[in-house]
mmCIF file of C-alpha atoms and ligand atoms in Angstrom:
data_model
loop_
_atom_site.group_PDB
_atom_site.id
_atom_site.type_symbol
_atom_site.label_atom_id
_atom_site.label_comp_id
_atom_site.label_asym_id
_atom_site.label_seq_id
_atom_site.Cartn_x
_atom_site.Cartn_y
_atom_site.Cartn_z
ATOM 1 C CA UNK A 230 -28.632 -14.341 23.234
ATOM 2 C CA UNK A 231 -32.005 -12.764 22.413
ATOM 3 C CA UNK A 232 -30.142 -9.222 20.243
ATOM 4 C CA UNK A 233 -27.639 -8.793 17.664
ATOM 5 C CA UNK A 234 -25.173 -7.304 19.300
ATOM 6 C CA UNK A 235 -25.332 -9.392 22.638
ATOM 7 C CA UNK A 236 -25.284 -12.543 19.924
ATOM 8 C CA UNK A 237 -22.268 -11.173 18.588
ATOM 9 C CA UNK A 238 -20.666 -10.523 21.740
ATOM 10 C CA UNK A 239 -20.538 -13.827 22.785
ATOM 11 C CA UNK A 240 -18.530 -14.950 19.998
ATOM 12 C CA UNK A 241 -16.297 -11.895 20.409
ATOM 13 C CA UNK A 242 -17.797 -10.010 17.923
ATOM 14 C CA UNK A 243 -19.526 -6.262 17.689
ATOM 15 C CA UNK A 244 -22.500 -5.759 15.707
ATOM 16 C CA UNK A 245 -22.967 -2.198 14.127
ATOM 17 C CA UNK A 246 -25.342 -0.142 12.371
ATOM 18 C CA UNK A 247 -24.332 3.023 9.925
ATOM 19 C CA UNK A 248 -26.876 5.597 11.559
ATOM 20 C CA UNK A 249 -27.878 8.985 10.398
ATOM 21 C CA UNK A 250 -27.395 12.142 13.407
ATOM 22 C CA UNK A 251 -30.822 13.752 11.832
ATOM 23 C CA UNK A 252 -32.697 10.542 12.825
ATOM 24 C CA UNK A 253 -31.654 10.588 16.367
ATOM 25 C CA UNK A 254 -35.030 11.854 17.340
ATOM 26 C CA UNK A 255 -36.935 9.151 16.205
ATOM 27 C CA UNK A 256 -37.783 6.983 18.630
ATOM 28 C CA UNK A 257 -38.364 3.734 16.945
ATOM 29 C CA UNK A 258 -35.177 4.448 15.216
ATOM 30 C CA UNK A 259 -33.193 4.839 18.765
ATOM 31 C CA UNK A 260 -35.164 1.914 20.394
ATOM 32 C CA UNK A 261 -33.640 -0.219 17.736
ATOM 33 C CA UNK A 262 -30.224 1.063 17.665
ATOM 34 C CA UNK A 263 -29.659 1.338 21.512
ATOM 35 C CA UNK A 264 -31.159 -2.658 22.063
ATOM 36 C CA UNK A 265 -29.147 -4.401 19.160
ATOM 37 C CA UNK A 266 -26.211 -3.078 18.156
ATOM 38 C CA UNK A 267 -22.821 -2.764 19.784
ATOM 39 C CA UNK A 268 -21.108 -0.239 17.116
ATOM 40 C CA UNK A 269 -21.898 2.318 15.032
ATOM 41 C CA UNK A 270 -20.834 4.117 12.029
ATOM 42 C CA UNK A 271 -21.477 7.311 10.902
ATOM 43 C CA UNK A 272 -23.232 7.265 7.610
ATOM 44 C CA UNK A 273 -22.296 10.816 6.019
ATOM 45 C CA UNK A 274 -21.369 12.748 9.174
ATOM 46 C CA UNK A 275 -17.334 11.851 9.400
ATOM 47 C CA UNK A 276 -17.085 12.532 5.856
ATOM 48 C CA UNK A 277 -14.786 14.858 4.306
ATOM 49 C CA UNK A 278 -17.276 17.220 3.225
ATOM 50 C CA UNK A 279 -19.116 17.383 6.239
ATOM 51 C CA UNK A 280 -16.013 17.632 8.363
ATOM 52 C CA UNK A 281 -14.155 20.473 7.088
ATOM 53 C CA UNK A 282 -16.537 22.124 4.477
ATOM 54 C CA UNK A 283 -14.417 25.259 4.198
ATOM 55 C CA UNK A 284 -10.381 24.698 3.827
ATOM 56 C CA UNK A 285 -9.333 24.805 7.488
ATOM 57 C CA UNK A 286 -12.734 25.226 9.014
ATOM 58 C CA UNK A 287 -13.816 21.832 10.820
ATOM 59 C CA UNK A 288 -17.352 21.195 11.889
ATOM 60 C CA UNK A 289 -17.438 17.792 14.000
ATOM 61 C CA UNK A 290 -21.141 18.929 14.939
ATOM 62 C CA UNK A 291 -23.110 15.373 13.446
ATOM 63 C CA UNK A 292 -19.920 13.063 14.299
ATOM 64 C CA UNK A 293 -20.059 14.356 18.049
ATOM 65 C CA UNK A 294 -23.370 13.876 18.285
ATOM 66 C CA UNK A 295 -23.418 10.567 16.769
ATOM 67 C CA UNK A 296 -20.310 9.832 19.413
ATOM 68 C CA UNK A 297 -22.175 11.177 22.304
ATOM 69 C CA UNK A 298 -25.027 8.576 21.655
ATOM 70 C CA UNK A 299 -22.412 6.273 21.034
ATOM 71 C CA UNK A 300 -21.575 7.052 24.468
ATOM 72 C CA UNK A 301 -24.165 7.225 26.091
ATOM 73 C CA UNK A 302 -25.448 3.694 25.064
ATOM 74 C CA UNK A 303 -22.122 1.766 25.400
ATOM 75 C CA UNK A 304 -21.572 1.291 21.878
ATOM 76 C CA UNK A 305 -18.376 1.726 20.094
ATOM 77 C CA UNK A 306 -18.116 4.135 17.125
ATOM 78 C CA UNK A 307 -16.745 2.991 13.567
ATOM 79 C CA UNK A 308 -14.728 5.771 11.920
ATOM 80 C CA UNK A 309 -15.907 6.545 7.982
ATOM 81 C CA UNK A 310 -13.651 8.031 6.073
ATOM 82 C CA UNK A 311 -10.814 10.057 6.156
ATOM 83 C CA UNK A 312 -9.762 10.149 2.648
ATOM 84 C CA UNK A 313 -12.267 9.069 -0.166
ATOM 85 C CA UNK A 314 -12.510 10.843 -4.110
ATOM 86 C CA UNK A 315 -16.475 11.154 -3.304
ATOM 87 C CA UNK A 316 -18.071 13.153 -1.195
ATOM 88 C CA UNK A 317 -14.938 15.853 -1.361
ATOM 89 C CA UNK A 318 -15.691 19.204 -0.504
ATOM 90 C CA UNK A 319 -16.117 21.590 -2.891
ATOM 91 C CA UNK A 320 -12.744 23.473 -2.331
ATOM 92 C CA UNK A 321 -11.257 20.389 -2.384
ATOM 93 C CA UNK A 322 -12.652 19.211 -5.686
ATOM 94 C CA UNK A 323 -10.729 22.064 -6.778
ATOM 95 C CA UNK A 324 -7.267 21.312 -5.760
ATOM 96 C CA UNK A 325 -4.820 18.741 -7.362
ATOM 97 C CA UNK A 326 -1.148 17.868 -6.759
ATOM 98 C CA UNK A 327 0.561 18.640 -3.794
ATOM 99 C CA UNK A 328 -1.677 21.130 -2.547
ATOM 100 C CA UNK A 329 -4.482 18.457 -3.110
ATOM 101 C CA UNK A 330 -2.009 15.747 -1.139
ATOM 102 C CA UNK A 331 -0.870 18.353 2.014
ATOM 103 C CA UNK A 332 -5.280 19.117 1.924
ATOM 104 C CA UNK A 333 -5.838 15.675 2.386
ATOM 105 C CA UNK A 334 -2.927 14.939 4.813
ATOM 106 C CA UNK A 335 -3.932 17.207 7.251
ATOM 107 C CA UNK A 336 -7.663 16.766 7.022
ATOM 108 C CA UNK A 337 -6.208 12.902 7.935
ATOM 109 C CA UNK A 338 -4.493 14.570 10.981
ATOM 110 C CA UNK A 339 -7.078 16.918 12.301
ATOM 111 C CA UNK A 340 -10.145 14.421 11.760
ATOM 112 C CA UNK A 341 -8.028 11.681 13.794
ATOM 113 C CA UNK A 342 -6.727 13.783 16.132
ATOM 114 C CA UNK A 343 -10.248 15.192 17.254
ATOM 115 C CA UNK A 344 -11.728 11.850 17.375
ATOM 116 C CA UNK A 345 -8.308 10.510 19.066
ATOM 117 C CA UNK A 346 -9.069 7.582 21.058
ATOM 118 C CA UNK A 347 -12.569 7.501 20.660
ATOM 119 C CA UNK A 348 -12.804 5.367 17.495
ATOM 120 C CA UNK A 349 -11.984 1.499 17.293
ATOM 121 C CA UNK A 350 -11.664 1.251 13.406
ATOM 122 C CA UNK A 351 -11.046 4.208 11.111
ATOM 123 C CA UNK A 352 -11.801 3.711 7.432
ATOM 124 C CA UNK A 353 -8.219 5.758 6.833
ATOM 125 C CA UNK A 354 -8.909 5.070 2.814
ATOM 126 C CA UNK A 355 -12.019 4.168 0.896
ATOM 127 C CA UNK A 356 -12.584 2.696 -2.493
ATOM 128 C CA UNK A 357 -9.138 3.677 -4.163
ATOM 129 C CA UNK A 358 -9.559 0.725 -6.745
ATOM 130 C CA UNK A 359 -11.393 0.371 -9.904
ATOM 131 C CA UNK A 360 -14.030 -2.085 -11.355
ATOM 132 C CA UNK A 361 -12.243 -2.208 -14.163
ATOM 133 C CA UNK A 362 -11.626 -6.183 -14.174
ATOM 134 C CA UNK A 363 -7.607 -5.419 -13.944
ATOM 135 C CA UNK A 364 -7.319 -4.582 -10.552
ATOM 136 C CA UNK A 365 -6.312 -1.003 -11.126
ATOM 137 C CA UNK A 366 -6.359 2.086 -8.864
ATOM 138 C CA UNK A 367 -9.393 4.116 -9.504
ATOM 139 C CA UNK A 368 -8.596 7.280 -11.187
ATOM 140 C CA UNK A 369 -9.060 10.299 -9.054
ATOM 141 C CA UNK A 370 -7.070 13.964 -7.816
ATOM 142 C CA UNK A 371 -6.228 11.918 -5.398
ATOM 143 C CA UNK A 372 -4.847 9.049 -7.169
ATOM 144 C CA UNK A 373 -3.151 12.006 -9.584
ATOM 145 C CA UNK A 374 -1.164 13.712 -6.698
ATOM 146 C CA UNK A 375 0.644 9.830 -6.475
ATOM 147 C CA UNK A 376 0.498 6.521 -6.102
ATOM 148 C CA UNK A 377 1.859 6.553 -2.706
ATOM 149 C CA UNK A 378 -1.048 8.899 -1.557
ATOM 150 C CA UNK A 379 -2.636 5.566 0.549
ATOM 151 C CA UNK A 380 -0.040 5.147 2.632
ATOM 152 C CA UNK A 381 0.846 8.447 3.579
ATOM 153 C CA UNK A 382 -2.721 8.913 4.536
ATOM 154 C CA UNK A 383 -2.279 5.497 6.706
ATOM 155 C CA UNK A 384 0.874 6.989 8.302
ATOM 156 C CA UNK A 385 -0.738 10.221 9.094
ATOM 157 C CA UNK A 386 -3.707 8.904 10.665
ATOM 158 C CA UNK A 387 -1.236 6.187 12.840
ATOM 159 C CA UNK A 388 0.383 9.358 14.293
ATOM 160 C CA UNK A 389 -2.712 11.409 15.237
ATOM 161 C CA UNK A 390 -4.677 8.130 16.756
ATOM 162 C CA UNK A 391 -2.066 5.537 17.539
ATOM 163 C CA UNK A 392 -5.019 3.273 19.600
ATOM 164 C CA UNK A 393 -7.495 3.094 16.489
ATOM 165 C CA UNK A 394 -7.395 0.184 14.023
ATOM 166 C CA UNK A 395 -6.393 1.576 10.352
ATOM 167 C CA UNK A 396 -8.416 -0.211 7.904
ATOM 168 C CA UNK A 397 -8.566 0.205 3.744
ATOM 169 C CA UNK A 398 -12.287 -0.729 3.131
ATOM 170 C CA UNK A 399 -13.947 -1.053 -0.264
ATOM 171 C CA UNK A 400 -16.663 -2.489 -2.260
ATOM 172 C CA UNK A 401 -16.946 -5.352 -5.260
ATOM 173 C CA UNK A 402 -13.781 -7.036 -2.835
ATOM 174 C CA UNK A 403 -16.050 -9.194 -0.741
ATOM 175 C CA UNK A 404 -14.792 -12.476 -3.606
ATOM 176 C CA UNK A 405 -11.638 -13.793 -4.466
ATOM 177 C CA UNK A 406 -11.522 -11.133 -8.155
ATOM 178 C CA UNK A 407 -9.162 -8.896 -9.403
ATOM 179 C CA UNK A 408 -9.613 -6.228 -7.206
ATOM 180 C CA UNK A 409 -10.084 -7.844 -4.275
ATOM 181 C CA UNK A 410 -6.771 -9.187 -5.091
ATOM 182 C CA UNK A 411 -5.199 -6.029 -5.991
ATOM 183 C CA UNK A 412 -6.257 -4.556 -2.140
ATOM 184 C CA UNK A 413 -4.656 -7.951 -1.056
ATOM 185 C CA UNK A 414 -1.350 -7.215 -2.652
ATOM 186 C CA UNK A 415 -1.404 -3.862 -1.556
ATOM 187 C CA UNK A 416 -1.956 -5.024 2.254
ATOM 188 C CA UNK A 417 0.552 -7.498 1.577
ATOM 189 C CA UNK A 418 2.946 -4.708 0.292
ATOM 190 C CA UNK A 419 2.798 -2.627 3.575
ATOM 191 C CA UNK A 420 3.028 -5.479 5.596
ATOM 192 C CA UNK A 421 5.876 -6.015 4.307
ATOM 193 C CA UNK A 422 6.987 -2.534 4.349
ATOM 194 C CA UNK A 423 5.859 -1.105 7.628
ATOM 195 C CA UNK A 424 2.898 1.129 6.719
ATOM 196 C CA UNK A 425 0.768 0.682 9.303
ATOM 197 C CA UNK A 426 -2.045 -0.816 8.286
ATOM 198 C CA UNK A 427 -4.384 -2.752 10.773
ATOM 199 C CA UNK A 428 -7.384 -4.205 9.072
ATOM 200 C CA UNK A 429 -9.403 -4.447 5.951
ATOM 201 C CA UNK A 430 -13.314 -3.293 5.822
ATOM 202 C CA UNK A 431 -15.192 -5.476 3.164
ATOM 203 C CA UNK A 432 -18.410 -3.489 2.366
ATOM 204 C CA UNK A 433 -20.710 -6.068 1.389
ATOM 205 C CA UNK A 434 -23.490 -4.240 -0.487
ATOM 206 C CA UNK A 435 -24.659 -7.963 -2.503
ATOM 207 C CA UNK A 436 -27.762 -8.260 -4.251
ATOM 208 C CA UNK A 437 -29.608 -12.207 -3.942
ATOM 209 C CA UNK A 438 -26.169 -13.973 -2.479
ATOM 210 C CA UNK A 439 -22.860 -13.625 -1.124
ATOM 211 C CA UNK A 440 -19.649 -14.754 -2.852
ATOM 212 C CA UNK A 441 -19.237 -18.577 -3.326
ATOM 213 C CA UNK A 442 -15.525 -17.748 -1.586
ATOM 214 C CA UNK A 443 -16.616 -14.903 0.659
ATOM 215 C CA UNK A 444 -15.301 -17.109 3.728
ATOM 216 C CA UNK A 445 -12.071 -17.981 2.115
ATOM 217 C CA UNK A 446 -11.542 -14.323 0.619
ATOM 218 C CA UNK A 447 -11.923 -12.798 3.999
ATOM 219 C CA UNK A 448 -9.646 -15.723 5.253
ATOM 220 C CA UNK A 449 -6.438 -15.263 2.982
ATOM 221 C CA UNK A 450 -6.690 -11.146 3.580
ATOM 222 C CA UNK A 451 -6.743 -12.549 7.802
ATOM 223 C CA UNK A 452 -3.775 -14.472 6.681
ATOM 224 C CA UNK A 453 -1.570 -11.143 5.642
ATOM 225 C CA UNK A 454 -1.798 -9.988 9.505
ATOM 226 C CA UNK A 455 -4.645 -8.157 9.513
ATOM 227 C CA UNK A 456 -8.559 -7.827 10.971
ATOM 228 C CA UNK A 457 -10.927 -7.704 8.509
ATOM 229 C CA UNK A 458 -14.627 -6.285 8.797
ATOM 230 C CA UNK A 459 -17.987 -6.295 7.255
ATOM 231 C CA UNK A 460 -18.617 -2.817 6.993
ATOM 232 C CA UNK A 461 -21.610 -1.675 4.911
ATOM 233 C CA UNK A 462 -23.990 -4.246 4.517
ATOM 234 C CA UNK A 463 -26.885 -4.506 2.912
ATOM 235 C CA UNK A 464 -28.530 -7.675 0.556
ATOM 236 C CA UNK A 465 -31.398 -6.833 -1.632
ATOM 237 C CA UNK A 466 -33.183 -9.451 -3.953
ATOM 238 C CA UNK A 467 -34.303 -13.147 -3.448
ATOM 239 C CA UNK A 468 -32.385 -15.257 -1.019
ATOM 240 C CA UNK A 469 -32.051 -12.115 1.027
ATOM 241 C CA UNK A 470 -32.173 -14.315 4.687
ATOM 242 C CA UNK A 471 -30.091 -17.005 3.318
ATOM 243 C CA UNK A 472 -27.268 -14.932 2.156
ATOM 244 C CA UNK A 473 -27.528 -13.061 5.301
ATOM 245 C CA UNK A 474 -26.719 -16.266 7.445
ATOM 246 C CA UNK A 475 -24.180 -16.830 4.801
ATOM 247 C CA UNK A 476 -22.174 -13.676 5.068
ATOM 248 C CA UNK A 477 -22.483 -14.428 9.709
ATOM 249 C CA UNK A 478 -21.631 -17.550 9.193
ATOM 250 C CA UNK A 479 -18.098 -16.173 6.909
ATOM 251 C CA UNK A 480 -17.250 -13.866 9.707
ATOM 252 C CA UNK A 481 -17.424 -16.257 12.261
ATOM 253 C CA UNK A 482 -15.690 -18.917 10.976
ATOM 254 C CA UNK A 483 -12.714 -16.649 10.308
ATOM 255 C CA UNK A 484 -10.930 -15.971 13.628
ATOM 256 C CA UNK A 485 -9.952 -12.904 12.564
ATOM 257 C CA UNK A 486 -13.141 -11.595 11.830
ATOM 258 C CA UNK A 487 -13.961 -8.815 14.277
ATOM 259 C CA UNK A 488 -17.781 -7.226 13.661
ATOM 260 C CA UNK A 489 -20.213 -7.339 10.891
ATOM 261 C CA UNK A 490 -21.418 -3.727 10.701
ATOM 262 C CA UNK A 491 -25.338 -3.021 8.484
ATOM 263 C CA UNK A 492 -25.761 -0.192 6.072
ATOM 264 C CA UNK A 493 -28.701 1.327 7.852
ATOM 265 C CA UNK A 494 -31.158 0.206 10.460
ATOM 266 C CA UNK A 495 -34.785 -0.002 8.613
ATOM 267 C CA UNK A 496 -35.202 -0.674 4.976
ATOM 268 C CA UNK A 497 -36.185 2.591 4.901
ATOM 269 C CA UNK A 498 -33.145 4.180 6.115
ATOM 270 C CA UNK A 499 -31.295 2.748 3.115
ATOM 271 C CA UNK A 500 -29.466 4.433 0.432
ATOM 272 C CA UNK A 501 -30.318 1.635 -1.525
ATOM 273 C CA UNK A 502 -34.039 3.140 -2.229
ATOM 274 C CA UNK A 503 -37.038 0.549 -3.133
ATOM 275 C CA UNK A 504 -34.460 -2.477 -2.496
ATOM 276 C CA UNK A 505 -35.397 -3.502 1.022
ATOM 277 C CA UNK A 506 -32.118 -4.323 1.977
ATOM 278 C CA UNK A 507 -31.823 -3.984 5.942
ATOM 279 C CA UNK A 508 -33.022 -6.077 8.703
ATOM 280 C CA UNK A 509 -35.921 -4.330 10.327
ATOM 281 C CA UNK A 510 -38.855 -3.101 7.548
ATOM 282 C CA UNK A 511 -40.328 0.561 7.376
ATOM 283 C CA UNK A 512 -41.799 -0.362 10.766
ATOM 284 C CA UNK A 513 -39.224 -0.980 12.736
ATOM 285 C CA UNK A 514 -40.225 -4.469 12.525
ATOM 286 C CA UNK A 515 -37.604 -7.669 12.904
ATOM 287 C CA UNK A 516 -37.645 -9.331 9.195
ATOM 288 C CA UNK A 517 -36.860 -12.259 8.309
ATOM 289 C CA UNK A 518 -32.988 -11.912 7.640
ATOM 290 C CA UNK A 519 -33.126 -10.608 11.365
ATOM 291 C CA UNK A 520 -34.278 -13.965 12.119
ATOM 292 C CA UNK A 521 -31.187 -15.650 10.003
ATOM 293 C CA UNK A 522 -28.968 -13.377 11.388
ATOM 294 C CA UNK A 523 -29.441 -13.789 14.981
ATOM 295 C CA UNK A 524 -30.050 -17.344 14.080
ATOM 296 C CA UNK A 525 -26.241 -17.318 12.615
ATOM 297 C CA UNK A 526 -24.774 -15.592 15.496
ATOM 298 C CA UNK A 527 -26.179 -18.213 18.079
ATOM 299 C CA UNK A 528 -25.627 -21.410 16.023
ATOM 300 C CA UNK A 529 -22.569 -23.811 17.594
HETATM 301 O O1 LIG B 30 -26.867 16.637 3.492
HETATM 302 C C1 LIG B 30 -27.644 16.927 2.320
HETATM 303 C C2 LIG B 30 -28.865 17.665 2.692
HETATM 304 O O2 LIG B 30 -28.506 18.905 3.234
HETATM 305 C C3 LIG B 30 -29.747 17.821 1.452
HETATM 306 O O3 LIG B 30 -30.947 18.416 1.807
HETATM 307 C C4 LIG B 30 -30.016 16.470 0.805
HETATM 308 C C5 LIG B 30 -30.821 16.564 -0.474
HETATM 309 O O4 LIG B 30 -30.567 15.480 -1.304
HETATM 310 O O5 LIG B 30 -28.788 15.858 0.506
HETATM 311 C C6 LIG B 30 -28.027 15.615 1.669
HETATM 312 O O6 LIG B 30 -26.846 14.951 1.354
HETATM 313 C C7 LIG B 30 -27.001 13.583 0.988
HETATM 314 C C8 LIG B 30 -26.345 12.710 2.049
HETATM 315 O O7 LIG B 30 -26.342 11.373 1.622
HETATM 316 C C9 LIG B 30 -27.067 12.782 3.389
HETATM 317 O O8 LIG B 30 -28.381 12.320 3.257
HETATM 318 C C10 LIG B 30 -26.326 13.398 -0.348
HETATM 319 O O9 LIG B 30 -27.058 14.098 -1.341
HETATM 320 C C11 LIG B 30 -26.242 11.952 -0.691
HETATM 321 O O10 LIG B 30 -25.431 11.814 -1.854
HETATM 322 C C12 LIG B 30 -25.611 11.187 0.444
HETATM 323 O O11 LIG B 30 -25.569 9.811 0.082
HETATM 324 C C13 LIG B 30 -24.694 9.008 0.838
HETATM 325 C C14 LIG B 30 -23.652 8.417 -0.090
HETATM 326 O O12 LIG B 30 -22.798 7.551 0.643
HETATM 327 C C15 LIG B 30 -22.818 9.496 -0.760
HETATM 328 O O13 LIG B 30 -21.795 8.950 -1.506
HETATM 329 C C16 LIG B 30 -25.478 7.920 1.498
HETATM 330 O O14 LIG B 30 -26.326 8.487 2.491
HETATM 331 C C17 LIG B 30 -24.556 6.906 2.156
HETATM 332 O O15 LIG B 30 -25.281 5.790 2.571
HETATM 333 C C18 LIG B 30 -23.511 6.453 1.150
HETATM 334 O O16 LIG B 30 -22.621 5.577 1.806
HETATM 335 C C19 LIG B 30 -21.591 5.010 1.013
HETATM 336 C C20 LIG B 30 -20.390 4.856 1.904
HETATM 337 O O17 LIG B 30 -20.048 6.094 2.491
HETATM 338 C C21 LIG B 30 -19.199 4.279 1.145
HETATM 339 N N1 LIG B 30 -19.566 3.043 0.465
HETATM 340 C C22 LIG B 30 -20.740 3.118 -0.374
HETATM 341 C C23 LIG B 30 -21.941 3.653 0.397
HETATM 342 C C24 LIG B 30 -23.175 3.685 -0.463
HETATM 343 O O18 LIG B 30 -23.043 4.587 -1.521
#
């Protein structure tokens, strides 16, 4: 097929974009986004703070908006995040303990329950491990109010949106390491357990290459019982296209593999400023990983 998303369809894939609500009125921005992509995520807009900036007070206005395009072009939406130590709101910065953990457990419900049935994948936790080369959990409030604190945020968001997917989705996972294999042995613990828990998000920001064992790390987290997802991606430095077809050719090669999902549309849209990381330049133009990527999708 001649887009990304149609590509991806017909290996029963979706093909995403992270998209900002204050770009919506620029027209090479929405040409893009309407023609090649089947998903989207909301960059910043589903985020804690920007959901419920005062304690109780709930603003969905940028995630509706980003739904109603959604909508309106057939695409389905990503949810990103419901709990996550960054990007807290102020007041919630403030709180620890079990204030902190009933804050965050209702945000969970309200957030899922607005968006109920609407969203295909909700990131229900985000980047709860550390980088410390042990496999730890990241030290945060939320971390501090109990270990247990993932799960309960999993369980809350099952009961407020039983349809969506519940996925755990992190960065520095996307090899076989120490904490990609701490997330594995957590997944593998609520298998085992019961907390519902439906799919893992790999985020995939990579710099020249992907993982030697991408494909086989994605494959062994399939092998718990659960989707997984490329969720944020983005690939700056040399070997940019090649890595690109590397990281299509991962998620389609493991059956469980259910969408690849771009940090941004244009390089300039990136968080990643200067790096040139995306498939379309300033222009809106199709680069050269474009070229890989749709290559990728179409091969076999
Ligand atoms: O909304 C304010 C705006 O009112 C203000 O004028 C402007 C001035 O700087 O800041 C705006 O907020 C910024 C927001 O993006 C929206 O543009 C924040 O400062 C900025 O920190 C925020 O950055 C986002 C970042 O998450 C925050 O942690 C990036 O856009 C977003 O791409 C990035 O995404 C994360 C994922 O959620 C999780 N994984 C890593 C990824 C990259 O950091």
């Amino acid at each position: 097929a001649a887009t990304l998303g149609a590509s991806a369809e017909a290996k029963g894939r979706y093909f995403g974009a992270a998209i900002a609500a204050s770009k919506l009125g620029d027209s090479t921005y929405t040409r893009i986004l309407k023609s090649e992509f089947t998903s989207v995520t909301a960059e910043n807009e589903m985020k804690w703070d920007a959901t419920e900036p005062s304690r109780g007070v709930f603003n969905y206005t940028g995630g509706d908006r980003i739904l109603a395009q959604a909508q309106a072009n057939g695409q389905k939406v990503r949810g990103h995040a419901l709990a996550w130590h960054s990007q807290m709101p102020g007041w919630a910065q403030s709180l620890s303990g079990s204030t902190l953990r009933s804050a965050m457990l209702n945000h969970v419900t309200q957030v899922a329950t607005h968006y109920k049935g609407k969203i295909h994948s909700w990131d229900v936790v985000n980047e709860a491990f550390a980088d410390d080369g042990r496999g730890s959990r990241r030290d945060s409030s939320l971390q501090r109010t109990g270990n247990d604190w993932i799960e309960a945020a999993f369980r809350s968001a099952r009961a407020a949106d039983p349809a969506a997917k519940l996925c755990y989705n992190d960065y520095n996972t996307d090899g076989v390491n120490a904490k990609s294999t701490a997330v594995y042995n957590m997944v593998r613990d609520f298998k085992a357990r019961g907390v519902p828990i439906d799919c893992v998000g790999f985020q995939s920001h990579l710099t020249n290459s992907a993982p030697g064992d991408y494909q086989a790390n994605l494959q062994r987290f399939a092998d718990l019982g659960v989707d997984v997802q490329i969720t944020e991606l983005d690939i700056s430095g040399s070997g940019q296209a090649a890595a690109y077809a590397a990281v299509t050719k991962a998620c389609l090669a493991v059956a469980r593999c259910t969408g690849i999902t771009v940090w941004g549309i244009r390089d300039s849209d990136s968080w990643r400023t200067g790096t040139n990381p995306l498939l379309f330049d300033a222009g809106g133009n199709k680069k050269a990983a474009y070229t890989s990527v749709l290559n990728a999708l179409n091969a076999g």
